[in-house]
Amino acid sequence: MAKSESNTMWGGRFASGQDTLMESLNASIGFDQRLSIQDIRGSISHASMLRETGIISKSDADIIIAGLKKIQLEIESGDFKFSVKLEDIHMNIEARLKELIGEAAGRLHTARSRNDQVTTDTKLWVREQIDELMKTIRLLQQQLIISAESKADWVMPGFTHLQTAQPVTWGHHMMAYVEMFERDYLRFYDARIRLNESPLGAAALAGTSFPIDRQHTSDSLGFDRPTANSLDSVSDRDFALEFLSVASICAMHLSRFCEEIIIWSSAQFGFVSLSDEFSTGSSIMPQKKNPDSAELIRAKVGRIFGSNVALMMVMKGLPLAFNKDMQEDKEQVFDASDNLSISLNVMVKIIQTMQVNREALEEAASSGFSTATDLADWLVRELNLPFRKAHHITGEIVKICELKGCSLSSLTLEDMQNIEPRITKSVFNVLSVQNSVSSRSSLGGTAPEQVIKQVLRWKKILNEEII
């Protein structure tokens, strides 16, 4: 079998190199090179701490830090050459550092291991992604608020079981998603708090005998504190699992919204029309304008869910502390983050550019006897009937409408009085969809005045964050 040369970074224990198949299985540089900037940042922090504690000389530390900064420039310019033979991002950078500065490079790894190093790198990367995703969620909420405010009194059907239930307003529907994505925002915020402990200095699993200053590296890397247990520090992937879990819930919310947009944009509904920029055509049917942007976002949730489940399966049987299985975390986290990021950003543009058909919304809002609950409520208020009795009477009136092929508002008073003689003509005041939505003025209701109150509340929240 073909064999490679022994890895000079750890090969002293080995008489020969790995089989090339093992080399391919073991190497992670194909994907963990995405951690290069975080790895250099962590290494600079570690070298600075080693200098401040006197573990290595000032001159060696200064040379190391200068070399690391040069490597960062090489990576950013695309001039850095990554090698599969050096396995991972850590060894690739250390090998290049040795080429640049000589034997002093070997002092950088004093009092640390790749175990605490990779956990630190990955935490830094995930933290950055959380910050960006939270910003994009805010952009999405802002677009939803703009749409809600401009169409606060546009009536549309509200559905349960995808059947017409009661009239609502477009503004109310958009604000529902503002609340939904706020929970995602807060889950990311909460996950970031738990993530923000520095594992650097835990070394392989037991800590180190060198007099390191973990608070120094923690502070310089923007963590709240160092982790408290070295075994847990290097074996913890909860932060990645929590990131994937929150990403999955957020993706699910996007998928639900996309499902509605896809339905609304169909010819049978005609509620909305996506812009050309976020639609595609058909290779055979020239009339088609497909909402593929929404369909693709809807599909992304499968990949993100899959990443979440995959890492759960990787971690479920691992004893303490570090195991190479954990190398499988990064591709799952990278893929989920990439897909959630593009999905959120596209959704911002979809809402920003989507055209809404007010006439189609209003026509659909009055279909399916959507004001039947308003009739039942009127019977309770005006005739002092128990709600269950009012519910039954309303059901009988709806049945007459179905037989006559008319709406509740066009049924004659006489027909209604045949079911309940005490009904008066004032009942027609509650049977229009406009009156229906206006009457739903309880806190959190669909009435335009409530929508505007919620819009103003949210504008205040977002403005205070900016300030």
Coordinates of C-alpha atoms in Angstrom, one line a residue:
M1 CA 0.0 0.0 0.0
A2 CA 1.2 3.5 -0.8
K3 CA 2.5 5.4 2.2
S4 CA 3.3 9.0 2.8
E5 CA 6.3 10.4 4.8
S6 CA 5.9 10.6 8.5
N7 CA 4.4 13.9 9.7
T8 CA 7.3 16.0 11.0
M9 CA 5.0 17.7 13.5
W10 CA 4.3 14.5 15.4
G11 CA 6.1 11.8 13.6
G12 CA 8.9 11.1 16.1
R13 CA 6.8 8.2 17.6
F14 CA 6.3 6.6 14.2
A15 CA 8.7 4.5 12.1
S16 CA 6.8 5.1 8.8
G17 CA 4.2 7.4 7.4
Q18 CA 0.5 6.8 7.0
D19 CA -1.2 4.9 4.3
T20 CA -2.4 7.4 1.7
L21 CA -6.0 6.3 2.4
M22 CA -5.5 7.0 6.1
E23 CA -4.0 10.4 5.2
S24 CA -7.1 11.2 3.2
L25 CA -9.4 10.1 6.0
N26 CA -7.4 11.9 8.7
A27 CA -6.8 15.3 6.9
S28 CA -9.2 18.1 7.7
I29 CA -7.4 21.0 5.9
G30 CA -9.9 20.8 3.0
F31 CA -12.5 22.4 5.3
D32 CA -10.8 23.6 8.5
Q33 CA -8.7 26.2 6.5
R34 CA -11.8 28.3 7.0
L35 CA -10.6 28.7 10.6
S36 CA -7.2 30.2 9.5
I37 CA -7.9 33.7 10.7
Q38 CA -9.3 32.5 14.1
D39 CA -6.3 30.1 14.4
I40 CA -3.8 33.0 13.9
R41 CA -5.7 35.2 16.3
G42 CA -5.7 32.5 19.0
S43 CA -2.0 31.9 18.4
I44 CA -1.1 35.6 18.7
S45 CA -3.0 35.7 21.9
H46 CA -1.2 32.6 23.2
A47 CA 2.2 33.9 22.2
S48 CA 1.5 37.2 23.9
M49 CA 0.5 35.4 27.1
L50 CA 3.7 33.2 27.0
R51 CA 5.7 36.4 26.7
E52 CA 3.9 38.2 29.5
T53 CA 4.3 35.2 31.9
G54 CA 8.0 34.8 31.0
I55 CA 7.4 31.2 29.6
I56 CA 9.1 32.2 26.4
S57 CA 11.4 35.2 25.8
K58 CA 10.2 38.5 24.5
S59 CA 12.3 38.2 21.4
D60 CA 10.9 34.8 20.5
A61 CA 7.4 36.0 21.1
D62 CA 7.8 39.1 19.0
I63 CA 9.3 37.1 16.1
I64 CA 6.4 34.5 16.4
I65 CA 3.8 37.2 16.4
A66 CA 5.3 39.0 13.4
G67 CA 5.5 35.7 11.5
L68 CA 1.9 34.9 12.3
K69 CA 0.8 38.3 10.9
K70 CA 2.8 37.7 7.7
I71 CA 1.0 34.4 7.3
Q72 CA -2.3 36.1 7.8
L73 CA -1.5 38.4 4.9
E74 CA -0.5 35.4 2.8
I75 CA -3.8 33.7 3.5
E76 CA -5.9 36.8 2.9
S77 CA -4.1 37.4 -0.5
G78 CA -4.5 33.8 -1.6
D79 CA -0.7 33.1 -1.6
F80 CA -0.7 30.6 1.2
K81 CA -0.3 27.0 0.1
F82 CA -2.3 24.5 2.2
S83 CA -0.9 20.9 2.4
V84 CA -3.0 17.8 3.0
K85 CA 0.2 16.1 4.4
L86 CA 0.1 18.6 7.3
E87 CA -3.4 17.4 8.2
D88 CA -5.1 20.5 9.5
I89 CA -5.0 24.3 9.7
H90 CA -2.9 24.3 12.9
M91 CA 0.0 22.3 11.5
N92 CA -0.2 24.1 8.2
I93 CA 0.3 27.5 9.9
E94 CA 3.0 26.2 12.3
A95 CA 4.9 24.6 9.4
R96 CA 4.8 27.9 7.5
L97 CA 5.8 29.8 10.6
K98 CA 8.9 27.5 10.9
E99 CA 9.8 28.3 7.3
L100 CA 9.6 32.0 8.0
I101 CA 11.3 32.3 11.4
G102 CA 13.1 29.0 12.1
E103 CA 13.3 27.1 15.4
A104 CA 11.5 29.8 17.4
A105 CA 8.3 28.7 15.8
G106 CA 8.5 25.5 17.9
R107 CA 8.0 27.5 21.1
L108 CA 4.5 28.6 20.1
H109 CA 3.0 25.3 21.0
T110 CA 4.3 25.5 24.6
A111 CA 1.5 24.9 27.1
R112 CA -1.2 24.2 24.6
S113 CA -2.6 21.3 22.5
R114 CA -4.4 21.1 19.2
N115 CA -7.3 20.0 21.4
D116 CA -7.8 23.3 23.1
Q117 CA -6.6 25.2 20.0
V118 CA -9.3 23.8 17.7
T119 CA -12.0 24.3 20.2
T120 CA -11.0 27.9 20.7
D121 CA -10.8 28.4 16.9
T122 CA -14.2 26.9 16.3
K123 CA -15.8 28.9 19.2
L124 CA -14.4 32.1 17.7
W125 CA -15.8 31.2 14.3
V126 CA -19.2 30.3 15.6
R127 CA -19.4 33.5 17.6
E128 CA -18.7 35.6 14.6
Q129 CA -21.4 33.8 12.6
I130 CA -23.9 34.3 15.4
D131 CA -23.2 38.0 15.4
E132 CA -23.7 38.2 11.6
L133 CA -26.8 36.1 11.6
M134 CA -28.3 38.3 14.4
K135 CA -27.7 41.4 12.3
T136 CA -29.4 39.7 9.3
I137 CA -32.4 38.7 11.4
R138 CA -32.8 42.4 12.4
L139 CA -32.7 43.4 8.7
L140 CA -35.4 40.9 8.0
Q141 CA -37.5 42.2 10.9
Q142 CA -37.1 45.7 9.6
Q143 CA -38.5 44.8 6.2
L144 CA -41.4 43.0 7.7
I145 CA -42.2 46.0 9.9
I146 CA -42.1 48.3 6.8
S147 CA -44.5 46.0 5.0
A148 CA -46.8 45.8 8.1
E149 CA -46.9 49.5 8.6
S150 CA -47.7 50.4 5.0
K151 CA -50.4 47.7 4.8
A152 CA -51.7 47.8 8.4
D153 CA -55.4 47.9 7.3
W154 CA -55.2 45.6 4.2
V155 CA -57.6 42.7 4.9
M156 CA -56.8 39.1 4.0
P157 CA -58.0 35.7 5.1
G158 CA -56.5 34.1 8.2
F159 CA -56.2 30.4 7.9
T160 CA -56.4 27.4 10.1
H161 CA -55.9 23.9 8.5
L162 CA -55.3 26.0 5.4
Q163 CA -59.0 26.8 5.4
T164 CA -60.4 30.3 5.7
A165 CA -60.9 31.0 9.4
Q166 CA -61.3 34.7 10.2
P167 CA -60.3 37.9 8.4
V168 CA -57.0 39.4 9.5
T169 CA -54.8 42.2 8.3
W170 CA -51.7 42.0 6.2
G171 CA -49.9 44.0 8.8
H172 CA -50.9 41.6 11.5
H173 CA -49.6 38.6 9.5
M174 CA -46.2 40.3 8.9
M175 CA -45.9 41.2 12.6
A176 CA -46.4 37.5 13.5
Y177 CA -43.1 36.8 11.7
V178 CA -41.4 39.7 13.4
E179 CA -42.3 38.0 16.7
M180 CA -41.2 34.6 15.4
F181 CA -37.8 35.8 14.3
E182 CA -37.3 37.6 17.5
R183 CA -37.3 34.3 19.3
D184 CA -34.6 33.2 16.9
Y185 CA -32.7 36.3 17.6
L186 CA -32.9 35.8 21.4
R187 CA -32.0 32.1 21.1
F188 CA -28.8 33.1 19.2
Y189 CA -28.1 35.7 21.8
D190 CA -28.6 33.2 24.6
A191 CA -26.4 30.6 22.8
R192 CA -23.6 33.2 22.4
I193 CA -23.6 33.9 26.2
R194 CA -23.0 30.2 26.9
L195 CA -20.5 29.9 24.2
N196 CA -18.4 32.8 25.3
E197 CA -15.9 31.0 27.6
S198 CA -12.3 30.4 26.5
P199 CA -11.0 26.8 26.4
L200 CA -7.4 28.0 25.5
G201 CA -5.0 26.7 28.2
A202 CA -6.9 23.5 28.9
A203 CA -4.1 21.9 26.7
A204 CA -4.7 18.3 25.7
L205 CA -7.2 17.4 28.6
A206 CA -5.5 18.0 32.0
G207 CA -4.3 21.6 31.9
T208 CA -0.6 22.4 31.9
S209 CA 2.3 22.5 34.4
F210 CA 3.5 25.9 32.9
P211 CA 2.4 29.0 34.8
I212 CA 0.1 30.3 32.1
D213 CA -2.4 33.1 32.5
R214 CA -5.7 31.9 31.1
Q215 CA -7.4 35.2 32.0
H216 CA -5.0 37.0 29.7
T217 CA -5.9 34.9 26.6
S218 CA -9.6 34.9 27.5
D219 CA -9.7 38.7 27.7
S220 CA -7.6 39.3 24.6
L221 CA -9.9 37.0 22.6
G222 CA -13.1 38.7 23.8
F223 CA -14.3 35.8 26.0
D224 CA -16.2 36.5 29.2
R225 CA -14.0 34.1 31.2
P226 CA -11.9 31.0 30.9
T227 CA -13.6 27.6 31.0
A228 CA -13.6 26.0 34.5
N229 CA -12.7 22.4 33.7
S230 CA -10.0 21.2 31.3
L231 CA -11.6 17.9 30.5
D232 CA -14.9 19.6 29.6
S233 CA -13.1 22.3 27.8
V234 CA -11.6 20.1 25.1
S235 CA -14.5 17.6 24.8
D236 CA -17.3 20.2 24.7
R237 CA -19.2 20.7 21.4
D238 CA -22.4 21.9 23.1
F239 CA -21.8 25.3 21.6
A240 CA -21.8 23.8 18.1
L241 CA -24.9 21.7 18.8
E242 CA -26.7 24.7 20.2
F243 CA -25.8 26.8 17.2
L244 CA -27.1 24.1 14.9
S245 CA -30.3 23.7 17.0
V246 CA -31.0 27.4 16.9
A247 CA -30.2 27.5 13.2
S248 CA -32.6 24.6 12.6
I249 CA -35.5 26.4 14.4
C250 CA -34.7 29.7 12.5
A251 CA -34.6 27.8 9.2
M252 CA -37.9 26.1 10.0
H253 CA -39.5 29.5 10.5
L254 CA -38.1 30.6 7.1
S255 CA -39.5 27.5 5.5
R256 CA -42.9 28.1 7.0
F257 CA -42.9 31.7 5.6
C258 CA -41.7 30.4 2.2
E259 CA -44.5 27.9 2.1
E260 CA -47.0 30.7 2.5
I261 CA -45.2 32.9 -0.2
I262 CA -45.3 29.9 -2.6
I263 CA -49.0 29.4 -2.0
W264 CA -49.8 33.1 -2.2
S265 CA -47.9 33.5 -5.5
S266 CA -49.9 30.7 -7.2
A267 CA -52.5 31.7 -9.9
Q268 CA -55.2 30.2 -7.6
F269 CA -54.4 32.7 -4.9
G270 CA -52.6 35.6 -6.6
F271 CA -51.9 37.4 -3.3
V272 CA -48.3 38.3 -4.1
S273 CA -45.9 38.4 -7.0
L274 CA -42.2 37.9 -6.5
S275 CA -39.8 40.2 -8.3
D276 CA -38.1 39.0 -11.4
E277 CA -34.8 39.1 -9.6
F278 CA -36.0 36.3 -7.2
S279 CA -38.0 34.2 -9.6
T280 CA -37.1 31.8 -12.4
G281 CA -38.8 30.7 -15.7
S282 CA -39.5 27.4 -17.3
S283 CA -37.5 25.8 -20.2
I284 CA -40.7 24.6 -21.8
M285 CA -43.6 26.7 -20.5
P286 CA -43.0 30.3 -21.5
Q287 CA -45.8 31.7 -19.2
K288 CA -44.2 30.4 -16.0
K289 CA -42.8 32.6 -13.3
N290 CA -41.6 30.3 -10.5
P291 CA -41.0 31.3 -6.9
D292 CA -37.8 29.3 -6.8
S293 CA -36.1 31.6 -4.3
A294 CA -38.7 30.6 -1.7
E295 CA -38.6 27.0 -2.8
L296 CA -34.9 26.8 -2.4
I297 CA -35.0 28.4 1.0
R298 CA -37.7 25.9 2.0
A299 CA -35.4 23.1 1.0
K300 CA -32.4 24.4 2.9
V301 CA -34.0 23.5 6.2
G302 CA -33.4 19.9 5.3
R303 CA -29.7 20.4 5.1
I304 CA -29.6 22.4 8.3
F305 CA -31.7 19.9 10.2
G306 CA -29.4 17.2 8.8
S307 CA -26.3 18.9 10.1
N308 CA -27.9 19.2 13.6
V309 CA -28.8 15.5 13.6
A310 CA -25.4 14.4 12.2
L311 CA -23.4 16.1 14.9
M312 CA -25.8 14.8 17.6
M313 CA -25.0 11.3 16.3
V314 CA -21.2 12.0 16.3
M315 CA -21.3 13.2 19.9
K316 CA -23.7 10.9 21.5
G317 CA -21.3 8.1 22.5
L318 CA -18.0 9.8 23.0
P319 CA -16.2 9.4 26.4
L320 CA -14.2 12.2 27.8
A321 CA -12.1 13.9 26.6
F322 CA -11.1 14.7 23.0
N323 CA -11.8 12.1 20.3
K324 CA -11.0 12.5 16.6
D325 CA -14.7 12.0 15.9
M326 CA -15.1 15.7 16.8
Q327 CA -13.3 16.6 13.6
E328 CA -16.7 16.0 12.0
D329 CA -18.2 19.0 13.7
K330 CA -16.8 21.7 11.4
E331 CA -18.3 20.7 8.1
Q332 CA -21.8 20.5 9.7
V333 CA -21.4 23.9 11.3
F334 CA -19.9 25.5 8.2
D335 CA -22.7 24.1 5.9
A336 CA -25.5 25.1 8.2
S337 CA -24.2 28.5 8.7
D338 CA -23.7 29.1 5.0
N339 CA -27.1 28.0 4.1
L340 CA -28.9 29.9 6.9
S341 CA -27.0 33.0 6.1
I342 CA -27.9 33.0 2.4
S343 CA -31.5 32.1 3.2
L344 CA -32.0 35.0 5.6
N345 CA -30.4 37.4 3.2
V346 CA -32.5 36.3 0.3
M347 CA -35.6 36.5 2.4
V348 CA -34.8 40.1 3.2
K349 CA -34.8 40.9 -0.5
I350 CA -37.9 38.8 -1.2
I351 CA -39.9 40.9 1.2
Q352 CA -38.3 44.1 0.1
T353 CA -39.2 43.6 -3.6
M354 CA -42.4 41.5 -3.4
Q355 CA -45.6 43.0 -4.8
V356 CA -48.8 42.5 -2.8
N357 CA -52.3 42.4 -4.5
R358 CA -54.7 44.2 -2.2
E359 CA -57.8 43.3 -4.3
A360 CA -57.0 39.6 -4.3
L361 CA -56.4 39.7 -0.5
E362 CA -59.7 41.5 0.2
E363 CA -61.8 39.3 -2.1
A364 CA -60.4 36.1 -0.5
A365 CA -60.9 37.6 3.0
S366 CA -64.6 37.6 2.6
S367 CA -64.8 34.0 1.2
G368 CA -65.4 30.9 3.2
F369 CA -67.8 32.6 5.7
S370 CA -64.9 34.2 7.4
T371 CA -67.0 36.4 9.6
A372 CA -69.0 33.5 11.1
T373 CA -67.3 34.0 14.4
D374 CA -68.3 37.6 14.4
L375 CA -71.9 36.5 14.0
A376 CA -71.6 34.1 16.9
D377 CA -70.0 36.8 19.1
W378 CA -72.9 39.2 18.2
L379 CA -75.4 36.6 19.3
V380 CA -73.6 36.3 22.6
R381 CA -73.3 40.1 23.2
E382 CA -76.7 41.2 21.9
L383 CA -79.0 38.2 22.7
N384 CA -77.1 37.0 25.8
L385 CA -76.8 33.5 24.4
P386 CA -74.3 31.0 25.7
F387 CA -71.4 30.8 23.2
R388 CA -72.1 27.1 22.4
K389 CA -75.7 28.0 21.6
A390 CA -74.6 30.9 19.4
H391 CA -72.0 28.6 17.7
H392 CA -74.8 26.2 16.8
I393 CA -77.1 28.9 15.5
T394 CA -74.3 30.4 13.4
G395 CA -73.6 26.9 11.9
E396 CA -77.2 26.6 10.8
I397 CA -77.1 30.0 9.2
V398 CA -73.9 29.1 7.4
K399 CA -75.6 25.9 6.1
I400 CA -78.4 28.1 4.6
C401 CA -75.7 30.3 2.9
E402 CA -74.1 27.2 1.4
L403 CA -77.5 26.0 0.0
K404 CA -78.3 29.5 -1.4
G405 CA -74.7 30.0 -2.7
C406 CA -74.4 33.4 -1.0
S407 CA -72.2 35.0 1.7
L408 CA -73.2 35.8 5.3
S409 CA -73.4 39.5 4.6
S410 CA -75.8 39.0 1.6
L411 CA -78.2 36.6 3.3
T412 CA -81.5 38.2 4.1
L413 CA -82.6 39.1 7.6
E414 CA -85.6 37.0 7.2
D415 CA -83.5 33.9 6.5
M416 CA -81.5 34.6 9.7
Q417 CA -84.7 35.1 11.7
N418 CA -86.0 31.8 10.6
I419 CA -83.2 30.3 12.6
E420 CA -83.2 32.8 15.5
P421 CA -86.2 35.2 15.5
R422 CA -84.5 37.8 17.8
I423 CA -81.8 38.7 15.3
T424 CA -82.0 42.3 14.2
K425 CA -80.7 44.2 11.2
S426 CA -77.8 45.5 13.3
V427 CA -76.2 42.1 12.8
F428 CA -75.0 43.3 9.4
N429 CA -72.7 45.8 11.1
V430 CA -70.4 42.9 12.1
L431 CA -70.5 40.8 8.9
S432 CA -68.1 42.9 6.8
V433 CA -64.5 41.9 6.8
Q434 CA -63.4 45.5 7.5
N435 CA -65.6 45.7 10.6
S436 CA -64.5 42.2 11.7
V437 CA -60.8 43.1 11.7
S438 CA -61.4 46.5 13.3
S439 CA -63.3 44.9 16.2
R440 CA -60.4 42.6 17.0
S441 CA -58.7 45.3 19.1
S442 CA -57.6 43.3 22.1
L443 CA -53.9 43.3 22.9
G444 CA -52.1 41.4 20.1
G445 CA -55.2 41.5 17.9
T446 CA -55.5 42.0 14.2
A447 CA -57.1 45.4 14.3
P448 CA -55.1 48.1 12.3
E449 CA -54.8 50.2 15.5
Q450 CA -53.2 47.3 17.3
V451 CA -50.9 46.6 14.3
I452 CA -49.7 50.2 14.4
K453 CA -49.1 50.0 18.1
Q454 CA -46.9 46.9 17.6
V455 CA -45.1 48.5 14.7
L456 CA -44.3 51.5 16.9
R457 CA -43.2 49.3 19.8
W458 CA -40.8 47.5 17.4
K459 CA -39.4 50.6 15.9
K460 CA -38.6 51.8 19.4
I461 CA -36.8 48.5 20.2
L462 CA -34.7 48.6 17.0
N463 CA -33.9 52.3 17.3
E464 CA -32.7 51.9 20.9
E465 CA -30.4 49.1 19.8
I466 CA -28.9 51.3 17.1
I467 CA -28.4 54.1 19.6

